[in-house]
Amino acid sequence: MEQGMDVSHIPVKQEMEESEVVQCAGCRLEMTFSQFMRHNIDKHNMLSWTVGATPLDLNNEKLVLSMLNKALKTKGKKVLSCEICGEEKKSAVGFFTHKQVCGKTDEEIEQLRITCDICGKSFMPVSLRSHMQIHQRKAAEELESTLVSPVSSSSSMTPGSSRGDYGGRRNKRAAATRAKTRMSEFLSDDGYTPPMRAAKHPQLPLYSDFHAPGWDSTPRLLQTWRGFISLTGSIMCVFKDCSFRCDSTDAIRNHMSSCEFSRCHDMRFICNICLLQRRDESDIAEHVRREHESKESNVSSDANSSSDRDSTSDVELESPRPSVRRQNRQSFRPKPQAAQRAYNKMRFLQNVVPGIGKDLEVYSAALNWTFEFRLSNYVESVFPTLSPDKKTWTLLQEDATEYIPSAMKSIPIEFKSSSQDAPIPPYTFSIFEGQVIDGVSTFFTGGPVWAMEWCPIPMRVCLSEEHTPSEYLAVSTHHSMDDTFCVPKCYSFPNIIQFWDCGNLSSQSLYQRPRLALALAHDYGTVWSLAWCPSGAYDLVNKVPGGGKSTLRRMGLLAAACSSGNVEVFSVPFPDQLTGHTDQKTLPVYKTRPSLSLITNFTEPSQCTRVAWYQGQEHGLVAAGYSNGMVALWDLLTLAPLLWDSQRQTLKPFQCFQAHLTVVSALSFNPEYDGRFFMTGSHDRGIKFWDMDDLSAPMTHHRRGYVTDGVWLNLWISSITSYDDAFQHEHTNSTLHPVRDFGYKPYPLLTQNSVAWCLSYNEWINATAQGSEAGEIVVTFSSQLMRGLDNEKNAIDKRMMATYTLLKKVASEANGEKVLGDVVTWKPEPKQAAKGKGKKNTRTAKNAKSKGKRGTEEEEGESEVAASLYSPEAILVDRNPQHYADIEKSYGICVYDTVRGDSNKNRLPEEAKSRVRVSGKMHPTCSDFYPITSINKVAWNPNIGRFFWLATGHQCGIVRVTGMHFMQSATTNTFLNKARESISQNQ
């Protein structure tokens, strides 16, 4: 309820439990009370009630129009839709008129009409009042003209008179009105303050004292009660343990004056807006100041204006109003003062978290904002019909070979870190093998990782001290290391989606060895993007939807964007529910059919490249982007027979439009406003922000570079987009794009010197991670991202390179194990070095001499890469390998962690920050070399208490789960304790 009457702060438990099951009187559907409030607005335009409550008087024109106007403001939409015939009206009066005639015959409609006694025309009852006002206005104008006596009865005009003169009296010109406004501004600049007039609507008290006489007659409290009655049909006594309920303010006041529970009530003060009660006046005053004071001016004016309209009698409504003549010229609009500009309106951010500067700290306001958002929008159960059926899950044994990836072993991989004491020999993984190496969970998937998402877990489960849930990571890879795809075609072949059990990742837990818990086999080709249902699909131990014997306990709903052209939604059970693979040697590869297929009706099928699931209430919207530039939108809550096919379990989109000219590579929803706004990015170099109410053109369009990934920041009105560096080599950055340039222009946030394939945003700690083709992970822990971004120096101090990757040659083989040797570098040809580049090389040599010996061959190789200019003439000494088989024979990689979970954030290694200051100092890549070092996917853990874990998927097939716990502080620990108390109190 973003607009209209402000009831967002009213605790529903004061009136009715949110989980209490009620029945809608309009359509007889059963649902929880919290779902009914949204259902009443969306389906019945606030004209329904719960069974057992006092029915609304639908014949009361004044009441019905008031409810319809509130529905328009609350929904934020432009039309009211009739639930019988589906016709849409833009005004409450028009909708009320339509409801009177909907479903009636012409004869019945004619009997409802009322004839005007003056002109004889017939109207519907709701339109007669406006018609009579026209007659009254005409009569008033005729009466005014008869009262004006002209100077001369003749038709000639006297000298000095004009057309607008009546008896020598001249009408006031519009220019005089503008001059008066400018004079007032001129006097105010000189310090002149005009006398203050009494406020038209005095400020209403925001809290009341139970001991004060007449406390229950406070206008603001009465307004809140009326809001409850209009929304729920009844109000409840405010005294503790009293169950009295009524449907009028007079009845509740009469009851509370004699309520027997008032004597034992231990609270003294009550908030007149949200009915919160406190013992001390200082506590209730602080609550009002923090929660309601900034909004009360708007609420008060709305309430007073609405009360004025409600108290206006029919005689007052029929009084004539003077006619207003519109001016054709452009009216004078004074320049807004500094306090009214958007830049200054966002000064509140400076008061949210004090001490915002260059210190590397977590933006603590993001913790509270995210927690409040999830409390109000995340639920425990959605889409109960989409449950995993045990009969449809089949264990594949001999046939599993064609579904698993082709690479049985990985290339040799070295793991090093800044705090490592002794070197670790290179490790070669077998397929589906998981290890904990140097404190980092690592496993080998068998193919290049291109889609990866964490399974969301309810906050009450994560914060519970009794349960220790395991964290599951969904991973999808290409079937082969050398798979390539053509944009205009669709591809269908056997593949799997892997679900890895990474153990309990709470801050107190120890590192656990990851294992492959489940592999979902399918025939939909490669999966380019994955999206879990944000909440409500994780079944608790004692709650299984459906209740059937064949129904499995559901772990989540997973949407997969497939190269076959569709979005397949799988209902994934907990792996322990599938008991077919009792033998440890048997791979847990199961095949099932999708619970729901989101299809399109394109004339030429196209690969689905991106999928996004709406995080707001009910999670009913799913969006998908395609390789032909189209974007499709589905409503999972719809029951329209033209879109939904229950037999085939398919759903068609309610909206498709051409968003871009080619591949859609970025797609993300804004979590507010019922999914109305979303962003897209494409290989056509465009980043666009869309309003679902008008898809004819984007709200904002930025054109910068070849977009590879992007995400809408949940806490801010902006998005972050990553790019290919083909257009701006050594000058490409992942960029922060505000909607309509609100507050600032596009801002370079993360540096890169190669293709940045992926981005991931952590809304809990306001952090962003980026993975590049050079194998570098850059992380930034930002402060506020709305107004006047931190200056360049401070922004640099908040970002770091967490990991980088080096390509090495195989030096020798000892006992069948490969040993890695020198770092592979790109060297310019001698001709290039002789063409005026000597000055730069001399300068580099001086810097190397002044630094002395660095000590490791990796650092020498890296400085050589950073110093060399990448150009078309730059080549490798040996032949450039084009395929994975060439890499597997002669090369390995070294993954170097500059920061670890136990690092000191105040004493991070110098290379962690120095490498990201300038793009040119970062590692380049060669376009004709197999991208074995590339990091294709990064994903922050979205669960509370686990948000410092970052998963990274590599081209070589490994996935690493790295902890950023060096950012954990007393602030985050205090927040988790308060969140745990809040969750336990609400249960």
PDB file of N, CA and C in Angstrom, residues 671-710:
ATOM      1  N   PRO A 671      12.291  -4.216  -6.546  1.00  0.00           N
ATOM      2  CA  PRO A 671      11.452  -5.014  -5.642  1.00  0.00           C
ATOM      3  C   PRO A 671      10.221  -4.294  -5.121  1.00  0.00           C
ATOM      4  N   GLU A 672      10.078  -3.007  -5.410  1.00  0.00           N
ATOM      5  CA  GLU A 672       8.931  -2.245  -4.916  1.00  0.00           C
ATOM      6  C   GLU A 672       7.895  -2.073  -6.025  1.00  0.00           C
ATOM      7  N   TYR A 673       6.786  -1.438  -5.673  1.00  0.00           N
ATOM      8  CA  TYR A 673       5.743  -1.000  -6.615  1.00  0.00           C
ATOM      9  C   TYR A 673       5.164  -2.157  -7.436  1.00  0.00           C
ATOM     10  N   ASP A 674       4.968  -3.317  -6.793  1.00  0.00           N
ATOM     11  CA  ASP A 674       4.318  -4.463  -7.433  1.00  0.00           C
ATOM     12  C   ASP A 674       5.009  -4.887  -8.726  1.00  0.00           C
ATOM     13  N   GLY A 675       6.321  -4.709  -8.804  1.00  0.00           N
ATOM     14  CA  GLY A 675       7.058  -5.134  -9.989  1.00  0.00           C
ATOM     15  C   GLY A 675       6.849  -4.254 -11.194  1.00  0.00           C
ATOM     16  N   ARG A 676       6.428  -3.036 -10.980  1.00  0.00           N
ATOM     17  CA  ARG A 676       6.121  -2.147 -12.100  1.00  0.00           C
ATOM     18  C   ARG A 676       7.369  -1.745 -12.872  1.00  0.00           C
ATOM     19  N   PHE A 677       8.494  -1.606 -12.205  1.00  0.00           N
ATOM     20  CA  PHE A 677       9.710  -1.112 -12.844  1.00  0.00           C
ATOM     21  C   PHE A 677      10.764  -2.228 -12.915  1.00  0.00           C
ATOM     22  N   PHE A 678      11.505  -2.254 -14.016  1.00  0.00           N
ATOM     23  CA  PHE A 678      12.590  -3.217 -14.184  1.00  0.00           C
ATOM     24  C   PHE A 678      13.599  -2.647 -15.173  1.00  0.00           C
ATOM     25  N   MET A 679      14.793  -3.248 -15.194  1.00  0.00           N
ATOM     26  CA  MET A 679      15.855  -2.787 -16.085  1.00  0.00           C
ATOM     27  C   MET A 679      16.302  -3.916 -16.981  1.00  0.00           C
ATOM     28  N   THR A 680      16.811  -3.544 -18.148  1.00  0.00           N
ATOM     29  CA  THR A 680      17.357  -4.514 -19.097  1.00  0.00           C
ATOM     30  C   THR A 680      18.659  -3.966 -19.670  1.00  0.00           C
ATOM     31  N   GLY A 681      19.521  -4.870 -20.091  1.00  0.00           N
ATOM     32  CA  GLY A 681      20.752  -4.516 -20.784  1.00  0.00           C
ATOM     33  C   GLY A 681      20.991  -5.497 -21.914  1.00  0.00           C
ATOM     34  N   SER A 682      21.762  -5.082 -22.900  1.00  0.00           N
ATOM     35  CA  SER A 682      21.898  -5.914 -24.095  1.00  0.00           C
ATOM     36  C   SER A 682      23.258  -5.731 -24.731  1.00  0.00           C
ATOM     37  N   HIS A 683      23.539  -6.631 -25.677  1.00  0.00           N
ATOM     38  CA  HIS A 683      24.750  -6.512 -26.469  1.00  0.00           C
ATOM     39  C   HIS A 683      24.673  -5.358 -27.462  1.00  0.00           C
ATOM     40  N   ASP A 684      23.514  -4.720 -27.605  1.00  0.00           N
ATOM     41  CA  ASP A 684      23.417  -3.544 -28.477  1.00  0.00           C
ATOM     42  C   ASP A 684      23.892  -2.271 -27.774  1.00  0.00           C
ATOM     43  N   ARG A 685      24.557  -2.434 -26.619  1.00  0.00           N
ATOM     44  CA  ARG A 685      25.176  -1.364 -25.848  1.00  0.00           C
ATOM     45  C   ARG A 685      24.163  -0.509 -25.091  1.00  0.00           C
ATOM     46  N   GLY A 686      22.948  -0.977 -24.931  1.00  0.00           N
ATOM     47  CA  GLY A 686      21.909  -0.203 -24.275  1.00  0.00           C
ATOM     48  C   GLY A 686      21.576  -0.723 -22.883  1.00  0.00           C
ATOM     49  N   ILE A 687      21.356   0.222 -21.937  1.00  0.00           N
ATOM     50  CA  ILE A 687      20.822  -0.067 -20.611  1.00  0.00           C
ATOM     51  C   ILE A 687      19.537   0.738 -20.489  1.00  0.00           C
ATOM     52  N   LYS A 688      18.424   0.049 -20.238  1.00  0.00           N
ATOM     53  CA  LYS A 688      17.126   0.705 -20.256  1.00  0.00           C
ATOM     54  C   LYS A 688      16.360   0.392 -18.976  1.00  0.00           C
ATOM     55  N   PHE A 689      15.662   1.428 -18.482  1.00  0.00           N
ATOM     56  CA  PHE A 689      14.767   1.277 -17.348  1.00  0.00           C
ATOM     57  C   PHE A 689      13.332   1.396 -17.877  1.00  0.00           C
ATOM     58  N   TRP A 690      12.479   0.438 -17.464  1.00  0.00           N
ATOM     59  CA  TRP A 690      11.146   0.323 -18.033  1.00  0.00           C
ATOM     60  C   TRP A 690      10.073   0.509 -16.970  1.00  0.00           C
ATOM     61  N   ASP A 691       8.952   1.084 -17.409  1.00  0.00           N
ATOM     62  CA  ASP A 691       7.731   1.170 -16.613  1.00  0.00           C
ATOM     63  C   ASP A 691       6.708   0.235 -17.251  1.00  0.00           C
ATOM     64  N   MET A 692       6.244  -0.766 -16.500  1.00  0.00           N
ATOM     65  CA  MET A 692       5.361  -1.764 -17.070  1.00  0.00           C
ATOM     66  C   MET A 692       4.026  -1.184 -17.542  1.00  0.00           C
ATOM     67  N   ASP A 693       3.641  -0.025 -16.984  1.00  0.00           N
ATOM     68  CA  ASP A 693       2.397   0.598 -17.422  1.00  0.00           C
ATOM     69  C   ASP A 693       2.506   1.214 -18.808  1.00  0.00           C
ATOM     70  N   ASP A 694       3.726   1.460 -19.265  1.00  0.00           N
ATOM     71  CA  ASP A 694       3.916   2.045 -20.595  1.00  0.00           C
ATOM     72  C   ASP A 694       5.239   1.528 -21.153  1.00  0.00           C
ATOM     73  N   LEU A 695       5.152   0.478 -21.965  1.00  0.00           N
ATOM     74  CA  LEU A 695       6.341  -0.150 -22.535  1.00  0.00           C
ATOM     75  C   LEU A 695       6.627   0.341 -23.951  1.00  0.00           C
ATOM     76  N   SER A 696       5.978   1.427 -24.349  1.00  0.00           N
ATOM     77  CA  SER A 696       6.244   1.958 -25.687  1.00  0.00           C
ATOM     78  C   SER A 696       7.642   2.553 -25.795  1.00  0.00           C
ATOM     79  N   ALA A 697       8.176   3.037 -24.676  1.00  0.00           N
ATOM     80  CA  ALA A 697       9.527   3.611 -24.666  1.00  0.00           C
ATOM     81  C   ALA A 697      10.071   3.507 -23.253  1.00  0.00           C
ATOM     82  N   PRO A 698      11.386   3.357 -23.083  1.00  0.00           N
ATOM     83  CA  PRO A 698      11.952   3.249 -21.728  1.00  0.00           C
ATOM     84  C   PRO A 698      11.934   4.590 -21.001  1.00  0.00           C
ATOM     85  N   MET A 699      11.915   4.533 -19.687  1.00  0.00           N
ATOM     86  CA  MET A 699      11.998   5.751 -18.883  1.00  0.00           C
ATOM     87  C   MET A 699      13.368   6.407 -19.037  1.00  0.00           C
ATOM     88  N   THR A 700      14.398   5.581 -19.000  1.00  0.00           N
ATOM     89  CA  THR A 700      15.774   6.063 -19.107  1.00  0.00           C
ATOM     90  C   THR A 700      16.543   5.112 -20.011  1.00  0.00           C
ATOM     91  N   HIS A 701      17.405   5.683 -20.853  1.00  0.00           N
ATOM     92  CA  HIS A 701      18.191   4.878 -21.779  1.00  0.00           C
ATOM     93  C   HIS A 701      19.629   5.375 -21.756  1.00  0.00           C
ATOM     94  N   HIS A 702      20.537   4.521 -21.294  1.00  0.00           N
ATOM     95  CA  HIS A 702      21.968   4.809 -21.314  1.00  0.00           C
ATOM     96  C   HIS A 702      22.612   3.940 -22.394  1.00  0.00           C
ATOM     97  N   ARG A 703      23.533   4.515 -23.117  1.00  0.00           N
ATOM     98  CA  ARG A 703      24.247   3.775 -24.172  1.00  0.00           C
ATOM     99  C   ARG A 703      25.732   3.962 -23.935  1.00  0.00           C
ATOM    100  N   ARG A 704      26.389   2.866 -23.513  1.00  0.00           N
ATOM    101  CA  ARG A 704      27.774   3.009 -23.093  1.00  0.00           C
ATOM    102  C   ARG A 704      28.693   1.957 -23.712  1.00  0.00           C
ATOM    103  N   GLY A 705      28.345   0.695 -23.588  1.00  0.00           N
ATOM    104  CA  GLY A 705      29.221  -0.353 -24.074  1.00  0.00           C
ATOM    105  C   GLY A 705      28.483  -1.669 -24.212  1.00  0.00           C
ATOM    106  N   TYR A 706      29.207  -2.706 -24.570  1.00  0.00           N
ATOM    107  CA  TYR A 706      28.688  -4.053 -24.785  1.00  0.00           C
ATOM    108  C   TYR A 706      28.353  -4.654 -23.429  1.00  0.00           C
ATOM    109  N   VAL A 707      27.061  -4.708 -23.074  1.00  0.00           N
ATOM    110  CA  VAL A 707      26.629  -5.101 -21.735  1.00  0.00           C
ATOM    111  C   VAL A 707      26.740  -6.621 -21.593  1.00  0.00           C
ATOM    112  N   THR A 708      27.351  -7.065 -20.504  1.00  0.00           N
ATOM    113  CA  THR A 708      27.476  -8.489 -20.214  1.00  0.00           C
ATOM    114  C   THR A 708      26.608  -8.935 -19.039  1.00  0.00           C
ATOM    115  N   ASP A 709      26.348  -8.054 -18.086  1.00  0.00           N
ATOM    116  CA  ASP A 709      25.509  -8.409 -16.936  1.00  0.00           C
ATOM    117  C   ASP A 709      25.068  -7.118 -16.262  1.00  0.00           C
ATOM    118  N   GLY A 710      24.044  -7.217 -15.449  1.00  0.00           N
ATOM    119  CA  GLY A 710      23.535  -6.056 -14.739  1.00  0.00           C
ATOM    120  C   GLY A 710      22.545  -6.468 -13.680  1.00  0.00           C
TER     121      GLY A 710
END
